[in-house]
XYZ file of C-alpha atoms in Angstrom:
541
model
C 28.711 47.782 -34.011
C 29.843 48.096 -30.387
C 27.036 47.564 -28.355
C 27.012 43.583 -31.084
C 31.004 43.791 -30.012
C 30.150 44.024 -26.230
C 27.799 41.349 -26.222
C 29.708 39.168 -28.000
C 32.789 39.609 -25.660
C 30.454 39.368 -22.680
C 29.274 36.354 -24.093
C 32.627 35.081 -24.514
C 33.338 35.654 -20.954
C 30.096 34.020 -19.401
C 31.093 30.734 -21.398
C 34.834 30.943 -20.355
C 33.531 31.237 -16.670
C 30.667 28.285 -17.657
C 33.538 26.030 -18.684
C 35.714 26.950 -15.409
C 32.763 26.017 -13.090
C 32.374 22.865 -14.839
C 35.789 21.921 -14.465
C 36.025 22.534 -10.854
C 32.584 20.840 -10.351
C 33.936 18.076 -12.160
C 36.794 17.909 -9.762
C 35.625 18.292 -6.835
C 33.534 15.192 -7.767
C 36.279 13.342 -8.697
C 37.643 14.149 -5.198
C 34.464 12.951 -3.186
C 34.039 9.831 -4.785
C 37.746 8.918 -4.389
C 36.768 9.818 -0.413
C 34.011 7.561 -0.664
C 36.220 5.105 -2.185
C 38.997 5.512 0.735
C 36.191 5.040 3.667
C 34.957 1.672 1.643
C 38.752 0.291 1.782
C 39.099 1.433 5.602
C 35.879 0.020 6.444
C 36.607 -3.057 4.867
C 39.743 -3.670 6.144
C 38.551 -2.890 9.608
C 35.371 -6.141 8.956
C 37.904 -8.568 7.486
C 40.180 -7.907 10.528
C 37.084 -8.569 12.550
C 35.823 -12.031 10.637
C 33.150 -10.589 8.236
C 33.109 -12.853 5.627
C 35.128 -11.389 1.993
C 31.744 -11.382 0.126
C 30.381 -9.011 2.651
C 32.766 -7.221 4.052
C 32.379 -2.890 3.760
C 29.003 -3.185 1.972
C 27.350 -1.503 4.432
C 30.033 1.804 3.527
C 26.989 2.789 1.607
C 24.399 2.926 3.956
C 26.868 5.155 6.076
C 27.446 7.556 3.246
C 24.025 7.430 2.646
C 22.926 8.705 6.166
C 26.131 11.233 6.097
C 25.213 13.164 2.560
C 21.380 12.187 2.332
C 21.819 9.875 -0.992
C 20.588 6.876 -1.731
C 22.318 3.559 -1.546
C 22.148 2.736 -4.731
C 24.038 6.305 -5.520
C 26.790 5.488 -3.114
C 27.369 1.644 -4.169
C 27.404 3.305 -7.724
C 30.193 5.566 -7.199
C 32.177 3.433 -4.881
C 32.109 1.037 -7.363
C 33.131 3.556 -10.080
C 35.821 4.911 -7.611
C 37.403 1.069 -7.858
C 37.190 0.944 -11.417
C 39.464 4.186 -11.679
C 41.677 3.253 -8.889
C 42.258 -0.193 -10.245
C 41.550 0.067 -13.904
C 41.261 3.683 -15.911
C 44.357 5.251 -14.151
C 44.791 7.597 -17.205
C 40.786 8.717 -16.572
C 41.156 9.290 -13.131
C 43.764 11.820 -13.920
C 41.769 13.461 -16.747
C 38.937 13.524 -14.082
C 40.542 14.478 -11.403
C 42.002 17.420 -13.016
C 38.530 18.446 -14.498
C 38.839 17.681 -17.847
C 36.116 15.233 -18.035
C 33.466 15.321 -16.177
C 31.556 12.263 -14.180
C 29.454 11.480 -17.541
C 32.028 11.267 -19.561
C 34.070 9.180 -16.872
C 31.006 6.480 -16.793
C 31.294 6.776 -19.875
C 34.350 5.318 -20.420
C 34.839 3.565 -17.491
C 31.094 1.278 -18.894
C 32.146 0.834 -22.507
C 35.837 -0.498 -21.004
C 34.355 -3.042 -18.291
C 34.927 -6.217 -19.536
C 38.243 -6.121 -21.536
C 40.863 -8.139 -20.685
C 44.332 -5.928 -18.797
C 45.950 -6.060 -21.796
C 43.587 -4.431 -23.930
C 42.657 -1.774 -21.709
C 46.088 -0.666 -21.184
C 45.926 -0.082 -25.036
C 42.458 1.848 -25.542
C 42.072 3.600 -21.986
C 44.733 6.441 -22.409
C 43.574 7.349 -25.996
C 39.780 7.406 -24.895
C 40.563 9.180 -21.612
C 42.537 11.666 -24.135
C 39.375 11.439 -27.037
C 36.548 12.191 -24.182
C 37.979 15.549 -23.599
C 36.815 16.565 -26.943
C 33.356 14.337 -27.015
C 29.803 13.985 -25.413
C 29.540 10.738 -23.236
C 27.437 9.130 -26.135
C 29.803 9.558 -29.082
C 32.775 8.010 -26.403
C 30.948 5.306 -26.255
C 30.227 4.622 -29.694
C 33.992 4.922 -30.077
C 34.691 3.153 -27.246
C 32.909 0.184 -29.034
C 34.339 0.898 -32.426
C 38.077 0.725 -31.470
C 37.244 -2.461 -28.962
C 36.289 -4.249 -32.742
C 39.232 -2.555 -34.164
C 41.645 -4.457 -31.485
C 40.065 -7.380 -30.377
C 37.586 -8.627 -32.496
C 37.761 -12.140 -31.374
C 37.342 -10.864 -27.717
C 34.213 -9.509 -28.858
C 31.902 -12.616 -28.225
C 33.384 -12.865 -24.337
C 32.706 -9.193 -23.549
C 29.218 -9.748 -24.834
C 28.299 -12.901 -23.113
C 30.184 -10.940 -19.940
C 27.856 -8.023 -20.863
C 24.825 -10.348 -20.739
C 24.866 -11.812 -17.786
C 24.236 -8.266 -15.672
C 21.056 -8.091 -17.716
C 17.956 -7.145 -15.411
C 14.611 -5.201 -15.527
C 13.356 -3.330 -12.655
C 10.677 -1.118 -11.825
C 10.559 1.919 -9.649
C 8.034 4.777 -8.647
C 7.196 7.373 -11.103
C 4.857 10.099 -11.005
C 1.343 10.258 -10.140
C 0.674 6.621 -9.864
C 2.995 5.792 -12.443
C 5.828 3.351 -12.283
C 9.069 3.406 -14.421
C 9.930 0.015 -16.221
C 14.121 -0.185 -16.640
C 16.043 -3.176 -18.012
C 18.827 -3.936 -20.312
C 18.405 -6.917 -22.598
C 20.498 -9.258 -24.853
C 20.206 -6.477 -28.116
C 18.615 -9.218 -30.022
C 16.118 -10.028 -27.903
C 15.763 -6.238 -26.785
C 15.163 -5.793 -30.728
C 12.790 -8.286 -30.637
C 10.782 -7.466 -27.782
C 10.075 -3.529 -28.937
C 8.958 -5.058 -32.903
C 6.347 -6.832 -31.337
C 5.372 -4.114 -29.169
C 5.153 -2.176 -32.243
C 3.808 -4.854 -34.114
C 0.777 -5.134 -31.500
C -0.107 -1.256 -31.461
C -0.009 -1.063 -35.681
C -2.353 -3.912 -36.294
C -4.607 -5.268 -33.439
C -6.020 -1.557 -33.314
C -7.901 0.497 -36.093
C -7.032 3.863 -36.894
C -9.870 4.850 -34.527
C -8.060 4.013 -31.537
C -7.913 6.981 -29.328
C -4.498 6.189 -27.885
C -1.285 7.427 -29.071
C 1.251 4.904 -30.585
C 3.712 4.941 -27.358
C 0.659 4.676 -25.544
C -0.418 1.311 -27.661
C 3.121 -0.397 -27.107
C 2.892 0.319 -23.369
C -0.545 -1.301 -23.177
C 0.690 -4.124 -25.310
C 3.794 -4.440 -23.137
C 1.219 -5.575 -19.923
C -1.077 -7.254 -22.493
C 2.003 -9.827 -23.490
C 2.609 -9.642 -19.566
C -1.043 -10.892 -18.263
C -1.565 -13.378 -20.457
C -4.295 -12.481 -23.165
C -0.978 -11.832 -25.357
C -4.023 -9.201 -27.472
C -4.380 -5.544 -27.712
C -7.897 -4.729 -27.601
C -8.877 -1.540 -29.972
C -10.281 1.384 -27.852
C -12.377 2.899 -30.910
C -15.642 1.713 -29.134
C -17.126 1.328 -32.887
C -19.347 -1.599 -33.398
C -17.842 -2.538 -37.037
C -14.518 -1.901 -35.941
C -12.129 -4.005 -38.551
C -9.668 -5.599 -36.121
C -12.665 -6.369 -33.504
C -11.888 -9.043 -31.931
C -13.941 -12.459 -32.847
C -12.523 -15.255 -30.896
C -12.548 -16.142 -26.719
C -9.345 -13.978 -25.221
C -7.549 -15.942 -22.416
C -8.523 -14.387 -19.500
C -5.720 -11.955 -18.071
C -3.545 -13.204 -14.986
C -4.043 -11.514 -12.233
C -1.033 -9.392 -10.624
C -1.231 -10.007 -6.972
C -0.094 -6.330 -5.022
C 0.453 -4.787 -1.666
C -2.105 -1.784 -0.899
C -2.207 0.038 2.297
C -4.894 2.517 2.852
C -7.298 3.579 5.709
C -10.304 1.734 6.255
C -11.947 4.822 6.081
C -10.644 6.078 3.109
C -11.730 2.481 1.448
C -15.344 3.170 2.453
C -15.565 6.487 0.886
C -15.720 8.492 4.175
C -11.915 10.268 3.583
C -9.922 10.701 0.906
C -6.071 10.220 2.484
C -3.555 9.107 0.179
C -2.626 4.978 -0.229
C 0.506 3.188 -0.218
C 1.418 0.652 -3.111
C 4.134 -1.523 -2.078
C 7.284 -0.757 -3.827
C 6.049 2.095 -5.846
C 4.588 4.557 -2.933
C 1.823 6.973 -2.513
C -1.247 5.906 -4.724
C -4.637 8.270 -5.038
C -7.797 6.801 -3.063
C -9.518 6.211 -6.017
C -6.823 3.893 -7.445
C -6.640 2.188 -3.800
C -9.970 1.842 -4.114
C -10.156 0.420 -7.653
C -7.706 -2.204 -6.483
C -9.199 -3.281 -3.648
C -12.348 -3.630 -5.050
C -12.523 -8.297 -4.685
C -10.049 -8.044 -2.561
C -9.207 -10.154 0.147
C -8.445 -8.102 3.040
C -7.167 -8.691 6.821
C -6.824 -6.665 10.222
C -4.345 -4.624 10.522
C -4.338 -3.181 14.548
C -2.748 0.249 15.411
C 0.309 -0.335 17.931
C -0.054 3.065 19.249
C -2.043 3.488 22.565
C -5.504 4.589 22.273
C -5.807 7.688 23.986
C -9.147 8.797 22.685
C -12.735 7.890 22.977
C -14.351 6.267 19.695
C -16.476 9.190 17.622
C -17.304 9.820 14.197
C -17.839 13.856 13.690
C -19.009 15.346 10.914
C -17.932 19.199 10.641
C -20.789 21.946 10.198
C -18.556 24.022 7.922
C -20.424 24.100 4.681
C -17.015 24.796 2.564
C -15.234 21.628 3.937
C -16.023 17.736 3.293
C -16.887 15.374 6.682
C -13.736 14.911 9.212
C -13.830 11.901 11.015
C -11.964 11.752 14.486
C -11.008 8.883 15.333
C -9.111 6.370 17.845
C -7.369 4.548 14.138
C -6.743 1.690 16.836
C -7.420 -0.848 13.993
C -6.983 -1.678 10.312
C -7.426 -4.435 7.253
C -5.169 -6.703 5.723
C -6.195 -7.283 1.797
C -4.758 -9.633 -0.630
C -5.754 -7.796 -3.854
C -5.591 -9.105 -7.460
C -5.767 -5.766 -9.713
C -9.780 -4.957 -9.873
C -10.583 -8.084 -9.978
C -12.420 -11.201 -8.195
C -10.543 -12.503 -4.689
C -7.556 -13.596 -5.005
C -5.929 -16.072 -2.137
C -2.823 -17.051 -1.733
C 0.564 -15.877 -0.958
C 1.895 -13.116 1.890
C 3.037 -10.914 -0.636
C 0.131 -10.568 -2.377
C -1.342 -9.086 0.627
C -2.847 -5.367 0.447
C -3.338 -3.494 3.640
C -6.220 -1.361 3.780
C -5.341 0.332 6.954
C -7.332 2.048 10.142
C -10.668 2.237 11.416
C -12.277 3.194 15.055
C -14.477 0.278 15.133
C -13.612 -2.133 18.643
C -10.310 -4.230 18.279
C -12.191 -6.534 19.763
C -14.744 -6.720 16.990
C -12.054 -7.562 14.202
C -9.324 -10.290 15.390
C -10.391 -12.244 18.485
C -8.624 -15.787 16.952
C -5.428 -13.529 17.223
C -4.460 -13.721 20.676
C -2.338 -16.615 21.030
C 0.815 -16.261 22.666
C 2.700 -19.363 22.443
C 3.917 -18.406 18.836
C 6.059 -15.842 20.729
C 8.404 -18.498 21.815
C 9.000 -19.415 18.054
C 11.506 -18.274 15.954
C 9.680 -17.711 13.029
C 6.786 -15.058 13.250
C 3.163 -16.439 12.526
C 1.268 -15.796 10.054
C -0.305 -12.682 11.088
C 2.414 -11.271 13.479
C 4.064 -11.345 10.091
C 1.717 -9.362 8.287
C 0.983 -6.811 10.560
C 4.897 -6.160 11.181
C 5.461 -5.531 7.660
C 2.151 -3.838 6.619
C 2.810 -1.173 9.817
C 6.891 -1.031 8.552
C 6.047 -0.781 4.659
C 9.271 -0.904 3.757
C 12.924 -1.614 4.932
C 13.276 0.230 8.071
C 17.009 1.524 7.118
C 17.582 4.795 6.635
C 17.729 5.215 2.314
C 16.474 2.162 1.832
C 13.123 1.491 -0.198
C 12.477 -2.180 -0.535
C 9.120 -2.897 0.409
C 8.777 -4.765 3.669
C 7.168 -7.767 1.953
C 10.539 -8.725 -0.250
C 12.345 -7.991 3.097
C 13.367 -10.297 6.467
C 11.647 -9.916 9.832
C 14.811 -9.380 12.231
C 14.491 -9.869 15.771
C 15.564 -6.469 17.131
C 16.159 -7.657 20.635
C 17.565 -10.955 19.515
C 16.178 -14.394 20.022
C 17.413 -16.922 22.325
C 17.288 -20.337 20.496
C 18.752 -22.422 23.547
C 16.289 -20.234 26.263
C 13.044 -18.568 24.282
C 11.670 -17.305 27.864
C 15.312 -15.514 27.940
C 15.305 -13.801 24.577
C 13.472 -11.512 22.449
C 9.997 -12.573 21.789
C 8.473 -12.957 18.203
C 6.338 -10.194 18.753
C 5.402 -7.565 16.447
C 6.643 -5.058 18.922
C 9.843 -7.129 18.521
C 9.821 -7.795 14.669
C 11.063 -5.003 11.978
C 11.505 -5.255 8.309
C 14.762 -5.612 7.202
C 16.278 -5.914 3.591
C 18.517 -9.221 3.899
C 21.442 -6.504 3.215
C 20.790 -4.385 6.194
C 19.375 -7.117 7.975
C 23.457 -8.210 7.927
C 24.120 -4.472 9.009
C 22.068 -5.523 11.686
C 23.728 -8.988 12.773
C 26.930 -7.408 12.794
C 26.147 -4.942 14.713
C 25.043 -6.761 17.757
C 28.155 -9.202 17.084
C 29.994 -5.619 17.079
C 32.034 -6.085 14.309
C 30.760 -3.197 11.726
C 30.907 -0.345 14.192
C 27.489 0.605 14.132
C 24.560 0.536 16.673
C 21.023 -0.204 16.470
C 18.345 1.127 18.998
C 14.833 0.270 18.961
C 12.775 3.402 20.749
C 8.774 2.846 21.020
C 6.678 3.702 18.864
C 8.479 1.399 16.541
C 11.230 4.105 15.740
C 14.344 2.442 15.214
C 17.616 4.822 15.631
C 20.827 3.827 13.405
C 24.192 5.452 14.468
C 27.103 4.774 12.414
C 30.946 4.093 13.147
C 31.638 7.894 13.486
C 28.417 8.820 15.678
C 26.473 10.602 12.814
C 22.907 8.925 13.512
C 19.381 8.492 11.379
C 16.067 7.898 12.566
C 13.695 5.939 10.784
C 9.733 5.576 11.591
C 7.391 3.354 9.920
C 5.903 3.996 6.883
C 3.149 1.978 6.410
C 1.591 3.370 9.189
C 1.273 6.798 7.894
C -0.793 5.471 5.321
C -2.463 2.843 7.535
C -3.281 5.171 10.259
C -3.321 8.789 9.141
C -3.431 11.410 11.978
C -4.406 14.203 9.160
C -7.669 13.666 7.955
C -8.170 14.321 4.284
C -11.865 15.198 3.067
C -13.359 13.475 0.767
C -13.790 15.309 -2.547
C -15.130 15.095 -5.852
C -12.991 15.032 -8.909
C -14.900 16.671 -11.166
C -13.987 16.417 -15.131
C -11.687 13.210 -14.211
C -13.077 9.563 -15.245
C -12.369 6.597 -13.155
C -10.864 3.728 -14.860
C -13.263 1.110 -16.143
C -14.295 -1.135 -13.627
C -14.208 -5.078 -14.022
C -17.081 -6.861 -13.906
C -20.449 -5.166 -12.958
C -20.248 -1.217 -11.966
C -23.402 -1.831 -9.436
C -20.667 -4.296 -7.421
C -17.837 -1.803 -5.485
C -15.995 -5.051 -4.222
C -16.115 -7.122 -1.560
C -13.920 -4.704 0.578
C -16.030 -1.889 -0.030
C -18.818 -3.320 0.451
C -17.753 -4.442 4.068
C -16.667 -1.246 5.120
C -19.872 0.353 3.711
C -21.673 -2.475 6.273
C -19.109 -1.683 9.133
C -19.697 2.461 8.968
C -23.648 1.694 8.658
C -23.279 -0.486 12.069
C -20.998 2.066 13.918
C -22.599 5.595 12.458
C -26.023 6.611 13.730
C -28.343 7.933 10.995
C -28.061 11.220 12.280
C -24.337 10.937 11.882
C -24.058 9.981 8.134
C -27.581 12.234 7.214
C -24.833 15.209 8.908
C -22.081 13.921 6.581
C -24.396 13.521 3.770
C -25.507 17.097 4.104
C -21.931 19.004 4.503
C -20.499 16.670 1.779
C -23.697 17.889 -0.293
C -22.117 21.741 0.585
C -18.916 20.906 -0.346
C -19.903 19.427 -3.571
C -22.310 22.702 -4.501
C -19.517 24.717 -3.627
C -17.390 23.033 -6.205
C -19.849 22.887 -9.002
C -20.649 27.019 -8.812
């Protein structure tokens, strides 16, 4: 009975200390985001004083907490924001928070559920929840929260909703392992509606054969409604399969995307990692799959070649072929998702990155110079700035350089071109039309910040109180890799099934394969062919 008593009472003491730490965590969070809060107001002030515009004015306070703490933007505008909300709004939560008895969940909590009443009713409700949430997990607050807004107002109800609705959105982000992350909030009707005939789609267009789990189905059925063909197809590969399909299915749209991956990598020769505009690092053989009709374009390395052009294959039996090259080129691809070519606009481009074949021998019709005198980039200056960028060049920022603006780093002169910076890609970065204003007003000095460009593309932002990031390219990490990656068999892993014939690797492929036959001698690739041979052996024992 007393060693049960001492473990209880230590028990007891480990959760009293449990509950302390959360308190004080919670705290101490309530303190930095009313610091964040404080530096948006003084930088703010400090921009309206100076003639940035009211809309505008201290949005780039996240970026600068971003680059101080190493969180994103999208963290920082959320907490400012939340840190207005309790300054302005939830007084009686602020206090509650701020003495660490709620924590930052239950403060979003409330802080959501009360956003669009009207002064009068919040004044009413917000003490009492702030008082309620002390005692209650941040759903069951809300779930109040929305009872007792019936209770009071229920004529207000049809505003707040309508108010609610129009911040509805979908998005999608990077997930794991070539995986992306749908998020969105809906009207709840058609939010209801959309997941019934999700689940409508996986319980009857597929037998109970289908391999695929019902989650799995609804996802499937999600980019079937999305493509077009609006039909699940059944997966039990049995030939009197009851809901086989009888009719023509429309044929499914084709999703135009942004690839960048090295040319060698597309022919088969390495195996380095791709990038997927938007979503990030991809596998080679998904690159590949992509690219497979695409329609691709040069892509040329800014960096200085320093090297002579060889192809080496190593004599180590336990490794695959390296390949040294001079990566002083690489391919621009407008890819429709494993399918036939698919024209059209910039964004659809795919970049399919470096190769050591001769500059010279890819973009010849590319050295016209009178575009520099323009404002707006060509066609090709365009892509090749925002394939080698990838993505927004400011530091925590992740839009991909294709939704973003070109900015003029040294700026054009629109009374004297010959005077200003050229539109050159050397001259061009990608900018998100946010920190593209970060930008602007920082060569009109009226944000505090500065802006250096450094070669090499490297772009240097220091902010109002000297703290400084430095941001490279991304997409040239993919386009160009300086760490060769073997290629390697993936043994027990099927490939995805290919569309349209599987003796056709794609247009893309196929030039590469022509390219490396031109620009390897035999004895080269037979050397390859024989240490790739080792490698595989190796693997299979």
């Amino acid at each position: 009975m007393t060693d049960i008593a001492d473990e209880m009472a230590t028990a007891q003491a480990v959760v009293a200390q449990l509950r302390d730490v959360h308190s004080q965590i919670a705290a101490l969070q309530a303190e930095e985001i009313a610091l964040m809060t404080a530096l948006y107001r003084l930088r703010r002030e400090q921009q309206l004083e100076l003639g940035v515009s009211n809309l505008n004015a201290g949005e780039d306070t996240a970026t600068e907490i971003g680059v101080a703490l190493k969180v994103s933007q999208g963290t920082a505008d959320g907490l400012i924001g939340l840190g207005l909300d309790l300054e302005n709004r939830c007084t009686a939560t602020r206090e509650a928070f701020a003495a660490g008895r709620i924590d930052l969940a239950q403060t979003r909590a409330i802080t959501k559920s009360l956003t669009n009443t009207s002064d009068d009713l919040l004044a009413e409700l917000e003490p009492s929840l702030a008082a309620y949430a002390e005692n209650a997990e941040p759903q069951r607050i809300r779930r109040t929260a929305r009872r007792r807004l019936l209770e009071a107002d229920p004529a207000g109800q049809a505003a707040r909703r309508k108010s609610a609705e129009a911040d509805r959105y979908v998005s999608i982000t990077a997930h794991d392992d070539g995986t992306a992350l749908l998020d969105g909030v809906l009207p709840a009707a058609g939010g209801q509606t959309l997941y019934e005939r999700l689940r409508e789609m996986a319980s009857r267009e597929c037998c109970a054969k289908d391999p695929r789990t019902v989650a799995q189905r609804r996802a499937d059925a999600l980019v079937a409604l999305a493509d077009g063909t609006g039909r699940l197809l059944c997966q039990c590969a049995l030939e009197d399969c009851p809901r086989a399909v009888t009719g023509d299915i429309p044929v499914a749209r084709k999703a135009l995307v942004q690839v960048g991956v090295s040319a060698e990598t597309l022919a088969g020769l390495q195996d380095n990692p791709a990038l997927l505009s938007g979503l990030g690092a991809i596998d080679p053989d998904l690159a590949r799959q992509i690219a497979r009709h695409a329609r691709f374009e040069i892509i040329t390395d800014p960096r200085p070649a320093t090297t002579s052009t060889t192809f080496r294959a190593t004599a180590t039996p336990t490794a695959a072929p390296l390949i040294a090259t001079t990566l002083t080129n690489g391919i621009t691809t407008g890819a429709a998702t494993g399918t036939a070519t698919t024209a059209g606009a910039e964004t659809g481009s795919a970049v399919a990155g470096a190769t050591s074949l001769p500059a010279t021998t890819w973009h010849a019709e590319n050295t016209d110079h009178t575009t520099e005198l323009r404002y707006r980039p060509g066609a090709h200056t365009a892509r090749q700035a925002r394939a080698i960028d990838g993505i927004c060049r400011a530091p925590g920022c992740h839009i991909p350089a294709a939704a973003s603006d070109l900015d003029h780093q040294d700026r054009f002169d629109h009374t004297n071109p010959h005077a200003g910076g050229r539109t050159t890609e050397d001259n061009l970065g990608a900018r998100c039309r946010r920190h593209h204003r970060l930008k602007t007003l920082a060569d009109n000095h009226a944000n505090g910040w500065t802006v250096r460009h450094h070669p090499g593309r490297v772009v240097e932002w220091r902010t109002p109180t000297g703290e400084s990031a430095i941001t490279e390219p991304e997409g040239s990490l993919y386009l160009f890799p300086t760490t060769v990656v073997p290629p390697v068999t993936a043994a027990g892993v099927p490939d995805a099934e290919p569309t349209g014939s599987i003796f056709d690797p794609g247009v893309a492929v196929n030039i590469m394969t022509e390219l490396v036959q031109v620009y390897v001698t035999p004895a080269q690739r037979r050397e390859q062919a024989r240490a790739l041979a080792s490698r595989r052996a190796r693997i299979n024992m």
